[in-house]
């Protein structure tokens, strides 16, 4: 049974031209609809449900906290859940990243991190350092500063003149870069493009670069070369530019380590977390920063100039604490790395099938890019709507995947992303791959007429 729309429903839906299945329950890796259908949640909603659905420990911790203390404002009080969440995130985070500013969404935390960067330089007596560099393609959120930093053209359709200028640097997107990921590497993949952009802008005018350490949906889980982040880090150090790692999607273990930058041996100046840090049980995000930055604010304005009613929220923080405890107790980040290897091995079965151009990723994060021609990597015409057709066919087969479009050239490009809960089993991975094969056959037939 589909939820009625729009005649009998008052919900302003995310997509206004489709009917939604009514989900009444989630358990483990599965979602159960009111009509009895079952869906294997292979993307954790939007890279969020890292623990799986229906974990009693999280809901119990939230309920207990809401009963004890539902809300106090972060300007007046501190409380146990925020203290505990901050200590736990500080313990997990690399280098000197030890101060945690909790918010709700990833977009809010990105905004706060960028404001922190600019405020820091202003309070250091260098207010000219105010520009932001960001990669393209990339996604950092949909509020206006976060959207300004994002290179996803379609979200800006009507709002371009409300955005602030951000300098774009070609992202390391090896499937579509000049070098196709092979040496000698092109400037985008080697990091040279970043150094050039920084010098072109004038480092004295640049506050920060913000980037996803491993690509999210905009480059379909592209993993940059081992030396890429060290080169960016070194350039930032040379020129006093803050490196802001947007780990909203990749953090909290999604790529098999607490942060996706960890395997590169690089510590950012600011890390942004979101999505998985409360497993989707509540909206929770965080800016993680070192005392060397925050102390400047303490000596200057006395606060980060980013005030939100629901920052440092007791119940949200309690959900975060319970999530991190659950990850630790059940060794789920290690499991994510192990199951990630199984996922990527099994996904290899799809390589070589019609329209499958590339499969990539790390840990339990994978992107499958579809193309019209595997040799030239020519994208499918956008009008064919392949990613959407694939996602619909997967849903029909009982599998939830995350579609993404437009990354090939700003308009064309079809990707689907996978990000199953860390509790996924080998059998369930097999089920995912089997359903992907089915969806591929059905979607290829569906778009047949449109091509
Ligand atoms: C890398 C990245 N940053 C920021 C965001 C924004 O997070 P939110 O949608 O919670 O505002 C997202 C969301 O998809 C993301 O993937």
Short mmCIF file of N, CA, C and O in Angstrom, two decimals, residues 8 10 16 163 200 216 230 253 255 282 321 368 422:
data_model
loop_
_atom_site.label_atom_id
_atom_site.label_comp_id
_atom_site.label_asym_id
_atom_site.label_seq_id
_atom_site.Cartn_x
_atom_site.Cartn_y
_atom_site.Cartn_z
N UNK A 8 -4.85 12.92 -0.05
CA UNK A 8 -5.26 12.70 1.33
C UNK A 8 -4.15 12.93 2.34
O UNK A 8 -4.35 12.75 3.53
N UNK A 10 -1.10 15.38 4.15
CA UNK A 10 -0.70 16.77 4.38
C UNK A 10 0.81 16.94 4.41
O UNK A 10 1.31 17.99 4.78
N UNK A 16 7.79 15.35 -5.10
CA UNK A 16 6.37 15.66 -5.16
C UNK A 16 5.63 14.90 -6.23
O UNK A 16 4.41 15.02 -6.35
N UNK A 163 24.28 32.96 -3.06
CA UNK A 163 25.44 32.24 -2.53
C UNK A 163 26.67 33.13 -2.46
O UNK A 163 26.76 34.14 -3.15
N UNK A 200 47.18 31.00 -6.87
CA UNK A 200 46.45 31.94 -7.73
C UNK A 200 45.59 32.88 -6.89
O UNK A 200 45.52 34.08 -7.12
N UNK A 216 31.98 11.49 -1.39
CA UNK A 216 30.62 11.05 -1.05
C UNK A 216 29.86 10.80 -2.33
O UNK A 216 30.42 10.30 -3.31
N UNK A 230 48.43 14.12 1.98
CA UNK A 230 49.67 14.63 2.58
C UNK A 230 50.12 15.89 1.83
O UNK A 230 50.61 16.84 2.43
N UNK A 253 33.25 5.90 11.18
CA UNK A 253 33.57 4.52 10.84
C UNK A 253 33.16 4.05 9.46
O UNK A 253 33.52 2.93 9.06
N UNK A 255 34.10 4.27 6.45
CA UNK A 255 35.07 3.69 5.49
C UNK A 255 36.00 2.68 6.17
O UNK A 255 37.03 2.31 5.61
N UNK A 282 18.71 10.14 15.98
CA UNK A 282 18.39 11.57 16.08
C UNK A 282 19.31 12.31 15.11
O UNK A 282 20.34 11.77 14.70
N UNK A 321 26.16 9.41 22.45
CA UNK A 321 26.97 8.63 23.40
C UNK A 321 26.62 7.15 23.29
O UNK A 321 27.51 6.29 23.21
N UNK A 368 28.77 2.81 -7.61
CA UNK A 368 28.75 2.11 -8.90
C UNK A 368 28.36 3.14 -9.95
O UNK A 368 27.30 3.76 -9.85
N UNK A 422 26.68 -1.41 9.52
CA UNK A 422 27.92 -2.14 9.81
C UNK A 422 27.65 -3.58 10.27
O UNK A 422 28.58 -4.38 10.35
#
